[in-house]
XYZ file of C-alpha atoms in Angstrom:
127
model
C 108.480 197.339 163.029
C 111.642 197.366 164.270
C 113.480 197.446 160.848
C 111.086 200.492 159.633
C 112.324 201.816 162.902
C 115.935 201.452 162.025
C 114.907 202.999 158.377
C 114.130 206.079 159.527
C 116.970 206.239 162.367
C 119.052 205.457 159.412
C 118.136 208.177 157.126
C 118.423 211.405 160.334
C 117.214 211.863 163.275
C 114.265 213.691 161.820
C 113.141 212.059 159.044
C 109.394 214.069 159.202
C 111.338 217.398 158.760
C 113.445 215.878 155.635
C 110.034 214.376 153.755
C 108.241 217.996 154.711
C 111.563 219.775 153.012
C 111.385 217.332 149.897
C 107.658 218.497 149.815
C 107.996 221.974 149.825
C 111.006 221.635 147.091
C 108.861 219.862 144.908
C 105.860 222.457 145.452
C 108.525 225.234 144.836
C 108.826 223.847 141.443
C 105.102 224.191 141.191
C 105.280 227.818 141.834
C 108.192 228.393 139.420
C 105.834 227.242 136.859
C 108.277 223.859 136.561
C 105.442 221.143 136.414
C 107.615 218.692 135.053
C 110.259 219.395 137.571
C 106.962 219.080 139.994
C 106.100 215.484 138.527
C 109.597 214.089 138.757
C 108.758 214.470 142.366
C 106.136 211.756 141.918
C 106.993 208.440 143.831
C 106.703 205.783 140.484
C 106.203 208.479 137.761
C 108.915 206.991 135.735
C 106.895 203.446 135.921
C 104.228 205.246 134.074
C 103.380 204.503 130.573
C 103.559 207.716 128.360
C 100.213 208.725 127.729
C 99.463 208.729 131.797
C 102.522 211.038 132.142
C 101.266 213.324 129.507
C 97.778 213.132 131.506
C 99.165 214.138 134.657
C 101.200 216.654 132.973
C 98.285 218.198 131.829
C 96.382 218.330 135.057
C 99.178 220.033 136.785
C 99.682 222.516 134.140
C 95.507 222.993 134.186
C 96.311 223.589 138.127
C 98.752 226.091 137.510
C 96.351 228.130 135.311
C 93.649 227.801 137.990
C 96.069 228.949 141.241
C 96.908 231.819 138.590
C 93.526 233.126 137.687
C 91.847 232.271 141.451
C 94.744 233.356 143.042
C 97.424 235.419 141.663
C 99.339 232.912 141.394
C 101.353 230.621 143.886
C 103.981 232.739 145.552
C 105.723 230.902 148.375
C 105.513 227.611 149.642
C 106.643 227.295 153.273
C 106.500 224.146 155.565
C 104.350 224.077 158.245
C 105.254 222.847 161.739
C 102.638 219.596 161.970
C 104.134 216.345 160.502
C 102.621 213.094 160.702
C 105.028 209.661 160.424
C 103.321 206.599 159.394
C 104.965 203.077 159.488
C 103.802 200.380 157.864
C 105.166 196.801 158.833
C 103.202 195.020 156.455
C 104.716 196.623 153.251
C 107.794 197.857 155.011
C 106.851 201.460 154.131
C 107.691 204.395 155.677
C 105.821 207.445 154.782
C 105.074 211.240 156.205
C 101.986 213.746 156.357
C 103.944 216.671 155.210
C 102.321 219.664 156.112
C 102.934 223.109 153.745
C 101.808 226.443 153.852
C 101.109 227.568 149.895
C 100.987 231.446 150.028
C 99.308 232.941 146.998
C 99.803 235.836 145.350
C 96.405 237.338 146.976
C 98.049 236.966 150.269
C 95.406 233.876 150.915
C 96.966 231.035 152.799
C 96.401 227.134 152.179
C 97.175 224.782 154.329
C 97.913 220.860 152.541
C 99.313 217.534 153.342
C 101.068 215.698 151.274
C 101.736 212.221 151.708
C 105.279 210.889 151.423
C 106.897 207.812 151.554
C 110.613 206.791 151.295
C 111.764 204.997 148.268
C 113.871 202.177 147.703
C 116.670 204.402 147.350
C 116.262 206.535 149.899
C 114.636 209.264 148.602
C 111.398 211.432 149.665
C 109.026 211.142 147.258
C 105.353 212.590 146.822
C 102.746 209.581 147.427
């Protein structure tokens, strides 16, 4: 525990608020129509073979279309103020709840979580 502790001391002293900022990048991308941009995003999406990239690809782009035509669209993604950190001593993985606010176009509101975890390099990355 201690060493996950020291991870996430390591990285800021926030590390909740830096996952929940990587989130809502990644779900900006969404909302500028960028789904590949959204996918890269992906914690292991280049260890995917091609034809499951392509998949997902597809079901994010299917997404899009169905935030556009139920909702007008995704207009703003904003990050909301509840985080969750999770650490894991048996894998040595340290991961977030991210909490965002996606703001549609028909001025509904969605709260979401999405789960992050901190790769090998150091990067936030969408579970």
């Amino acid at each position: 525990m201690c060493a996950a502790l020291l991870m996430l001391s390591g990285c800021s002293k926030r590390p909740e608020q830096e996952a929940a900022l990587e989130a809502q990048r990644y779900y900006s991308y969404l909302a500028e129509g960028d789904a590949v941009r959204f996918l890269q995003g992906k914690a292991g999406i280049n260890q995917q073979d091609a034809a499951y990239s392509e998949q997902l690809l597809l079901a994010v782009r299917q997404h899009q279309d169905e935030i556009k035509e139920k909702h007008g669209g995704l207009r703003e993604v904003q990050v909301s103020n509840n985080t969750n950190p999770v650490i894991d001593t048996l894998q040595s993985v340290v991961s977030v709840d991210a909490f965002l606010l996606l703001c549609y176009g028909d001025s509904t509101q969605e709260e979401i979580v999405v789960p992050m975890v901190l790769t090998a390099e150091g990067r936030w990355q969408m579970k």
